[in-house]
PDB file of C-alpha atoms in Angstrom:
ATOM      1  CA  UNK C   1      11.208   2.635  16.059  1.00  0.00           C
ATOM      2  CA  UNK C   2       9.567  -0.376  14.337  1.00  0.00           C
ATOM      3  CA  UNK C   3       6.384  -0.550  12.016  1.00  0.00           C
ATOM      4  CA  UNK C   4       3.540  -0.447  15.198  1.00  0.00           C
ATOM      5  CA  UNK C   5       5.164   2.375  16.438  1.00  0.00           C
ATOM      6  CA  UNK C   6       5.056   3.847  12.679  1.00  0.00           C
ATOM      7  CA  UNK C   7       1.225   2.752  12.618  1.00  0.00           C
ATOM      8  CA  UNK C   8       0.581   4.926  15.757  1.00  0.00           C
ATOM      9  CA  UNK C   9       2.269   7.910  14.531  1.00  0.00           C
ATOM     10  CA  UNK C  10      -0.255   7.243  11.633  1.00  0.00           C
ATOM     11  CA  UNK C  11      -3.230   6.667  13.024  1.00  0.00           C
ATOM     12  CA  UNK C  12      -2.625  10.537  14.416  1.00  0.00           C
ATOM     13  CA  UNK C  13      -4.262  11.924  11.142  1.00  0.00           C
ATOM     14  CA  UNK C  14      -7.761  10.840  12.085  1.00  0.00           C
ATOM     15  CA  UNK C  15      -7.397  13.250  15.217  1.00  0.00           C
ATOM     16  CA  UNK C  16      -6.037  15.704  12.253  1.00  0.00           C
ATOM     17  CA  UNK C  17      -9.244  14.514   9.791  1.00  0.00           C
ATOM     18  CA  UNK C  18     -11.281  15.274  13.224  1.00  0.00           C
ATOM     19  CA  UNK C  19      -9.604  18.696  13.340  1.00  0.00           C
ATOM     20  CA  UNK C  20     -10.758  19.463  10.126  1.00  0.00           C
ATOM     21  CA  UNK C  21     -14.216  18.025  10.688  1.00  0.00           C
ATOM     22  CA  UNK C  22     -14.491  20.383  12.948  1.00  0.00           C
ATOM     23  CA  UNK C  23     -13.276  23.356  11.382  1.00  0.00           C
ATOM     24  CA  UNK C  24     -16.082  22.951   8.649  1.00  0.00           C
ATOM     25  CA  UNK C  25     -18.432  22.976  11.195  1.00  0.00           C
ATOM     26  CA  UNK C  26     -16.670  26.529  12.699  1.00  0.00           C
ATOM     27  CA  UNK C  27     -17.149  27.492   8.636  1.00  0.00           C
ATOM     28  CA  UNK C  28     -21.010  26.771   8.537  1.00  0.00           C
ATOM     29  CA  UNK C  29     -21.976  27.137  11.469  1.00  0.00           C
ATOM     30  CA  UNK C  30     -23.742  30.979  10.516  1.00  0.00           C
ATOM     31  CA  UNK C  31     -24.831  29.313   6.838  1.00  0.00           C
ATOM     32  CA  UNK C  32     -26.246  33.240   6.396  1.00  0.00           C
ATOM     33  CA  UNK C  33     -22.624  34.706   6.052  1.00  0.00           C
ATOM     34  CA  UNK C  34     -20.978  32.090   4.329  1.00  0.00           C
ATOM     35  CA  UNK C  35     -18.416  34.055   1.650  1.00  0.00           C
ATOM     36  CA  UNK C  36     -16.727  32.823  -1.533  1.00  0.00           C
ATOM     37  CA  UNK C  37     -13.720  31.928  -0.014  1.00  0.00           C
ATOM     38  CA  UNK C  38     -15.801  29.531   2.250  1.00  0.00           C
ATOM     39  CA  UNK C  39     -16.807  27.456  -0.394  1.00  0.00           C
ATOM     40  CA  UNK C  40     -12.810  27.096  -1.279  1.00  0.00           C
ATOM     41  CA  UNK C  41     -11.791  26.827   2.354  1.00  0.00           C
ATOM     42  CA  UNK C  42     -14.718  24.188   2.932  1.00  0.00           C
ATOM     43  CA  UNK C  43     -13.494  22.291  -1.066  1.00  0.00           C
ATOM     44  CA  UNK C  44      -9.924  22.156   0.454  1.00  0.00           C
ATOM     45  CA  UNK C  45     -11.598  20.789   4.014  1.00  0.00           C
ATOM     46  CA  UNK C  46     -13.234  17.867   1.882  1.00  0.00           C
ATOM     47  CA  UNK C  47     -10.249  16.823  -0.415  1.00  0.00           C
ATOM     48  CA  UNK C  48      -7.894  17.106   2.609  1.00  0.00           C
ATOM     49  CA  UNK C  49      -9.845  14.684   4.448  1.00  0.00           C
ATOM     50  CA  UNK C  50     -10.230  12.344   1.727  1.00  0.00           C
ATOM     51  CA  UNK C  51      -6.288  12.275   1.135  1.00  0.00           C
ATOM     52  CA  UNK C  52      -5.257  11.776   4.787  1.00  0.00           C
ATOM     53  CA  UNK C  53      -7.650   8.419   4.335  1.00  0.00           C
ATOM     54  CA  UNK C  54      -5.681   7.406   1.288  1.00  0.00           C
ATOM     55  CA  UNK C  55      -2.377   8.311   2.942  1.00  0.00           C
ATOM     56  CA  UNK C  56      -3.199   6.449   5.853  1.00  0.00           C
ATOM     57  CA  UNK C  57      -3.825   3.137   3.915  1.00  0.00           C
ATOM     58  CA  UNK C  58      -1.226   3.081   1.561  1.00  0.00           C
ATOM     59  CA  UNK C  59       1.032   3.613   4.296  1.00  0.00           C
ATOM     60  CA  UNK C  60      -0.429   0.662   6.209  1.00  0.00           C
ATOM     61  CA  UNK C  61      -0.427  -1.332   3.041  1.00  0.00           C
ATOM     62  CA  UNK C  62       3.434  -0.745   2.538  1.00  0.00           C
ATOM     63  CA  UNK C  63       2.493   0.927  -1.129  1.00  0.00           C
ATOM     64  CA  UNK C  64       4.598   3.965  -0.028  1.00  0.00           C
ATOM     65  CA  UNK C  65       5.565   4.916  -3.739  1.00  0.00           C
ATOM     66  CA  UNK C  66       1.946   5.550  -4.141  1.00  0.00           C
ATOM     67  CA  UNK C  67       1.863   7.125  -1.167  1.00  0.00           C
ATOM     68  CA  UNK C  68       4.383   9.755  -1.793  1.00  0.00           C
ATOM     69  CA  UNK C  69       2.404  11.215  -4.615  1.00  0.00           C
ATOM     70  CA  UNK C  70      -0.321  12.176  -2.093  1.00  0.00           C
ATOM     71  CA  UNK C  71       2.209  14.442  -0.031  1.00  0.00           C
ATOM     72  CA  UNK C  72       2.404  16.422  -2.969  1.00  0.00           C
ATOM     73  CA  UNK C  73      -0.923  16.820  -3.479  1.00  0.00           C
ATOM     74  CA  UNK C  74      -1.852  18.039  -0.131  1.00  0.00           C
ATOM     75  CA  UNK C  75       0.845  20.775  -0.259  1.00  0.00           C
ATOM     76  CA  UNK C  76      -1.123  21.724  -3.034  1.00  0.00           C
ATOM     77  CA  UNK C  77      -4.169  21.986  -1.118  1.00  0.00           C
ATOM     78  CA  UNK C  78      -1.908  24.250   1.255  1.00  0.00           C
ATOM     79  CA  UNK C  79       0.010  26.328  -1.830  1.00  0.00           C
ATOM     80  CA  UNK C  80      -3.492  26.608  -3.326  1.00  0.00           C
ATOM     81  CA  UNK C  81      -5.272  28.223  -0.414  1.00  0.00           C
ATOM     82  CA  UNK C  82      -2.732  30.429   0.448  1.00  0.00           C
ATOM     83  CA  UNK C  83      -2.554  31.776  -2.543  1.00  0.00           C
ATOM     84  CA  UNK C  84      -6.304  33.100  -1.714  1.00  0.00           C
ATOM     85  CA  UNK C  85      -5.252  34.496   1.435  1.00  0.00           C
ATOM     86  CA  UNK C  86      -2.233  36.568  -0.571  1.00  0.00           C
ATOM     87  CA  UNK C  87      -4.008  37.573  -3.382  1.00  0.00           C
ATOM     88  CA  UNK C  88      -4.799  41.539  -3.620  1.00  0.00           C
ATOM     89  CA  UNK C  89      -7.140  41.412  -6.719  1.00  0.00           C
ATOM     90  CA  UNK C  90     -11.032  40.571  -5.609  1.00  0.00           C
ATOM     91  CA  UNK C  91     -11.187  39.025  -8.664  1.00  0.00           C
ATOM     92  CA  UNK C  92      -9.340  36.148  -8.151  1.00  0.00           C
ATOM     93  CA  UNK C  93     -11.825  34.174  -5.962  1.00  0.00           C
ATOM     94  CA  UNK C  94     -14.370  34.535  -8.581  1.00  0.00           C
ATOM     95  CA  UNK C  95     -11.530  33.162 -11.023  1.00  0.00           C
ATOM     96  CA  UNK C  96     -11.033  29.983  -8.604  1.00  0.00           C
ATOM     97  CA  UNK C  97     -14.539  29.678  -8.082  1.00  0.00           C
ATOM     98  CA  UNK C  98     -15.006  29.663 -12.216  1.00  0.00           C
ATOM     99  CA  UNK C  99     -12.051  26.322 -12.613  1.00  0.00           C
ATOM    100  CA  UNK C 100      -9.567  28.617 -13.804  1.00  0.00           C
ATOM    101  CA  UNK C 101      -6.180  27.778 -13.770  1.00  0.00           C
ATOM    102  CA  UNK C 102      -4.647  29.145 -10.951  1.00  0.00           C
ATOM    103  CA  UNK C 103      -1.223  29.546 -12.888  1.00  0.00           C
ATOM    104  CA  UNK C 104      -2.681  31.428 -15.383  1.00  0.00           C
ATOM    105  CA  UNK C 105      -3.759  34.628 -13.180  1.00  0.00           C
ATOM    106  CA  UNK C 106      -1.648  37.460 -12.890  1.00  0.00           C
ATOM    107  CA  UNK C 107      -2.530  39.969 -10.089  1.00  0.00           C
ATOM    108  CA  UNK C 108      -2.942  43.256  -9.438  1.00  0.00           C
ATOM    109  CA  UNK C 109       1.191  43.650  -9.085  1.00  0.00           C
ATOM    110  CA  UNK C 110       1.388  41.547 -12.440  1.00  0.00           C
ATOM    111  CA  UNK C 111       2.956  38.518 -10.476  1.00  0.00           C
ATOM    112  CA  UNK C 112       1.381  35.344 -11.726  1.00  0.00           C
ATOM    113  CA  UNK C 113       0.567  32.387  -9.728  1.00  0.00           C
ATOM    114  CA  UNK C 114       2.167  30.250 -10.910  1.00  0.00           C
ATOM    115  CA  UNK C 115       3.784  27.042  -8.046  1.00  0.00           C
ATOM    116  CA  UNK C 116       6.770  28.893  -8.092  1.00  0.00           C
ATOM    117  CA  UNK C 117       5.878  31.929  -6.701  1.00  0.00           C
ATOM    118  CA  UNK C 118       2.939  30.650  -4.209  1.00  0.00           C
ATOM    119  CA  UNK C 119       5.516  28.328  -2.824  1.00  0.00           C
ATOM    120  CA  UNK C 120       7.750  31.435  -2.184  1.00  0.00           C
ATOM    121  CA  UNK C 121       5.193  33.597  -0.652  1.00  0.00           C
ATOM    122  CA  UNK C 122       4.246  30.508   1.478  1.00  0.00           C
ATOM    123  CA  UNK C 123       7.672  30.307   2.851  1.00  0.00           C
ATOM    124  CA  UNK C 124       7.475  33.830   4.395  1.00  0.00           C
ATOM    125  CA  UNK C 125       4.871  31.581   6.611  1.00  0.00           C
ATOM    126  CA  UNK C 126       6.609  28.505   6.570  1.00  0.00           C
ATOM    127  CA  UNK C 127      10.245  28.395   6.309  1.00  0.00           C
ATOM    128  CA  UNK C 128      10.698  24.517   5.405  1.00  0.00           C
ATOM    129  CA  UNK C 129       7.814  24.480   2.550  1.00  0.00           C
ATOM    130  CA  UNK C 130      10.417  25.152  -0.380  1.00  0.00           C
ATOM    131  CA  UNK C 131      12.661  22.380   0.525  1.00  0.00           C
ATOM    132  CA  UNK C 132       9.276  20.239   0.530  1.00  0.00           C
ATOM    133  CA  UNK C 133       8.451  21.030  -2.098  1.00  0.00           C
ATOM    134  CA  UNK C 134      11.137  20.571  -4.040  1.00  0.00           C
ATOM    135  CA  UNK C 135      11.700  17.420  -2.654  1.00  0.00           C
ATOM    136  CA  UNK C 136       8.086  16.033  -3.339  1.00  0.00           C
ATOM    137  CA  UNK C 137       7.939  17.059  -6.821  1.00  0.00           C
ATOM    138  CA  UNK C 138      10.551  14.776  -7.391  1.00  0.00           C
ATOM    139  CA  UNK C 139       8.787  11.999  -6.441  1.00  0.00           C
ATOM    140  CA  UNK C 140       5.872  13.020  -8.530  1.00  0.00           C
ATOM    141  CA  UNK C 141       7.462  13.791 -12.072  1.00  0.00           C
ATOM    142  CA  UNK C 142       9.186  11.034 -13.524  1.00  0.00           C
ATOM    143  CA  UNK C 143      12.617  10.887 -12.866  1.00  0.00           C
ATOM    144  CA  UNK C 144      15.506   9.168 -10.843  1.00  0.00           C
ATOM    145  CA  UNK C 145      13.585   8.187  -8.229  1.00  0.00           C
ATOM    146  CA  UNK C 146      11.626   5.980  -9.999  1.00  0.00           C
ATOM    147  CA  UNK C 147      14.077   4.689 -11.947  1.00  0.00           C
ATOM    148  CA  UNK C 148      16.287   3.622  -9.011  1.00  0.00           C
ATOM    149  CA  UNK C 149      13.046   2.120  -7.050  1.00  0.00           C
ATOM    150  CA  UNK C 150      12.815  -1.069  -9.357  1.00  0.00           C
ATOM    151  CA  UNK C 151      16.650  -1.701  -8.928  1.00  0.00           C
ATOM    152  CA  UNK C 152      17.858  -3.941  -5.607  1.00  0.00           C
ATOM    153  CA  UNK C 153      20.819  -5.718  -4.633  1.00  0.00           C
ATOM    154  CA  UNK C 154      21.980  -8.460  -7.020  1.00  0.00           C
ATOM    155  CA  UNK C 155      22.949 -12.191  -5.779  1.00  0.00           C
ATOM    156  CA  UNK C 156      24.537 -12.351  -8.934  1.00  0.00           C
ATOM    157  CA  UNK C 157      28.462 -11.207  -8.603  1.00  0.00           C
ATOM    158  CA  UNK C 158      28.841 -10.405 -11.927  1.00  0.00           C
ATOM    159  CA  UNK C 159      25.980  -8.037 -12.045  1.00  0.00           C
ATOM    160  CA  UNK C 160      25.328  -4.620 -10.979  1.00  0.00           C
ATOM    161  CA  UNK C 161      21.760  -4.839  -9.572  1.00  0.00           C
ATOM    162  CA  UNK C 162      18.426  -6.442  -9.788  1.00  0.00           C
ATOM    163  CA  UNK C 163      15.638  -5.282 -11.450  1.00  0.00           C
ATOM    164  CA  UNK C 164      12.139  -5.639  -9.299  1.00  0.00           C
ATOM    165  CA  UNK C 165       8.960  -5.037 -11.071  1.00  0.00           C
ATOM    166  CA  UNK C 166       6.041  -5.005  -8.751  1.00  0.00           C
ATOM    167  CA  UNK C 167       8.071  -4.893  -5.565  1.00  0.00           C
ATOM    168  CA  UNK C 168       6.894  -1.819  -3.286  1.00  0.00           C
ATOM    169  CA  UNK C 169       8.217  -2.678   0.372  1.00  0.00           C
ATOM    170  CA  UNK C 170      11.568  -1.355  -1.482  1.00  0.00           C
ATOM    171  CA  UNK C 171      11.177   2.029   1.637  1.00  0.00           C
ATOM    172  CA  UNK C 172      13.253   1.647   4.448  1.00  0.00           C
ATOM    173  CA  UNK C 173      11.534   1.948   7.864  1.00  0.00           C
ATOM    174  CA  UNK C 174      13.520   5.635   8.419  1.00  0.00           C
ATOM    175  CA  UNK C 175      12.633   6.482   4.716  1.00  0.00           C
ATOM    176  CA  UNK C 176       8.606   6.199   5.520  1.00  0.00           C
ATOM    177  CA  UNK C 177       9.068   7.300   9.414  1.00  0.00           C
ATOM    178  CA  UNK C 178      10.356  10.590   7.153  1.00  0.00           C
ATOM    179  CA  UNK C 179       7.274  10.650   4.379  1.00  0.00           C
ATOM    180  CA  UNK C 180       4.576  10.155   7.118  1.00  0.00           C
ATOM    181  CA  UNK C 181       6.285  13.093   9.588  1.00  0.00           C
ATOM    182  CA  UNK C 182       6.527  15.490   6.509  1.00  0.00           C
ATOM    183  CA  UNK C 183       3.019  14.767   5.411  1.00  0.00           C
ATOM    184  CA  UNK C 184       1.664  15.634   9.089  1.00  0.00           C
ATOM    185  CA  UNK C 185       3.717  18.647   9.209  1.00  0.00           C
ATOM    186  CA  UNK C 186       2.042  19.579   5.703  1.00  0.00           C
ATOM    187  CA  UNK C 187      -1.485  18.652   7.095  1.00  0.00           C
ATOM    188  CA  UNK C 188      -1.047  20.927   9.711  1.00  0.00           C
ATOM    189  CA  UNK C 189       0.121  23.772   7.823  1.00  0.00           C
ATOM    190  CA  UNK C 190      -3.349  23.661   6.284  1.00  0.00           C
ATOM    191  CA  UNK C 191      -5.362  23.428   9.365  1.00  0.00           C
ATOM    192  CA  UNK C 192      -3.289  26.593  10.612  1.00  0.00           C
ATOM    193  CA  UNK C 193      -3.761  28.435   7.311  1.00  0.00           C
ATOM    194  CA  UNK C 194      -7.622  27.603   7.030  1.00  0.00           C
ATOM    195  CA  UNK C 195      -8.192  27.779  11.154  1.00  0.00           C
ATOM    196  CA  UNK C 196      -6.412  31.222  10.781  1.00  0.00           C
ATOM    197  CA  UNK C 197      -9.000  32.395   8.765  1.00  0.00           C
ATOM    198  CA  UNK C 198     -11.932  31.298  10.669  1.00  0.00           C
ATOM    199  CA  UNK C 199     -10.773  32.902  13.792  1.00  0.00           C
ATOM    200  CA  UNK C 200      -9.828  36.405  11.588  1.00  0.00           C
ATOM    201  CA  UNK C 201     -13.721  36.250  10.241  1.00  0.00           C
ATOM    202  CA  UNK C 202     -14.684  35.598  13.903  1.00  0.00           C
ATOM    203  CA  UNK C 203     -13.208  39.277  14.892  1.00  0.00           C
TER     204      UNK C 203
END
């Protein structure tokens, strides 16, 4: 694989962006029965969208440090409406719809929500989302990862490394094949969990 065939793999998330598009549409398209969880379903739609953009042109820029944060924050579009679809108190919608703090709410079992426990219900759905997770929080909290990124191969014998402020072309070609497959498998999770939904209110 080089870098075009990289490009092509993603340029796939404006069919995905499409997909989504369209699934709005499905949402609205009786505006007389839109519910609550709609409005989230419809919120996570719009943000989704919006990140696959930004994904898209990082990656194409070669700013894949920046890039990486976004994975994270589309699993937490995923982890985030999921944890509507588990939840067994009606209240809780009403307590997303009011900008409460998701990890705050304890349901009607007394489990709270916080990442921890969404991500574990989420894997009875998707086997492969706590190893993502894990993985993609640690390139969003502050830690080796970062400190290794601004450290390269020193011409100098006698030294250990370089350091390389500024640099961010630092990813090797298999390192951002693997960041732009995990963020399409992630993107697609959501379509599933949100197209799921449409098609149960459908029946």
């Amino acid at each position: 694989m080089n870098e075009k065939d990289l490009f092509l793999i993603i340029d796939k998330l404006d069919l995905l962006s499409k997909d989504y598009e369209n699934l709005a549409k499905n949402i609205m398209k009786n505006d007389t029965q839109v519910m609550k969880v709609d409005l989230i379903a419809l919120s996570v739609l719009n943000r989704a969208i919006s990140i696959n953009n930004a994904f898209k042109t990082l990656i194409k820029e070669n700013n894949t440090f920046a890039a990486l944060h976004l994975i994270r924050i589309q699993m937490d579009n995923l982890i985030k409406y999921n944890s509507i679809l588990i939840a067994e108190d009606d209240n809780y919608i009403d307590y997303v719809l009011q900008g409460e703090r998701i990890n705050s709410f304890k349901d009607l079992n007394n489990e709270r929500f916080t990442d921890t426990y969404l991500v574990a219900m989420l894997s009875r759905t998707f086997e492969n989302i706590s190893n993502l997770y894990k993985k993609y929080c640690g390139h969003i909290h502050f830690g080796k990862e970062h400190l290794e990124r601004i450290k390269s191969i020193s011409e100098n014998k006698q030294a250990q490394f370089r350091i390389e402020i500024g640099n961010f072309e630092n990813y090797s070609l298999e390192e951002r094949k693997t960041f732009v497959t995990d963020f399409i498998i992630i993107s697609r999770y959501l379509f599933q969990r949100i197209d799921g939904w449409v098609l149960a209110k459908g029946t």
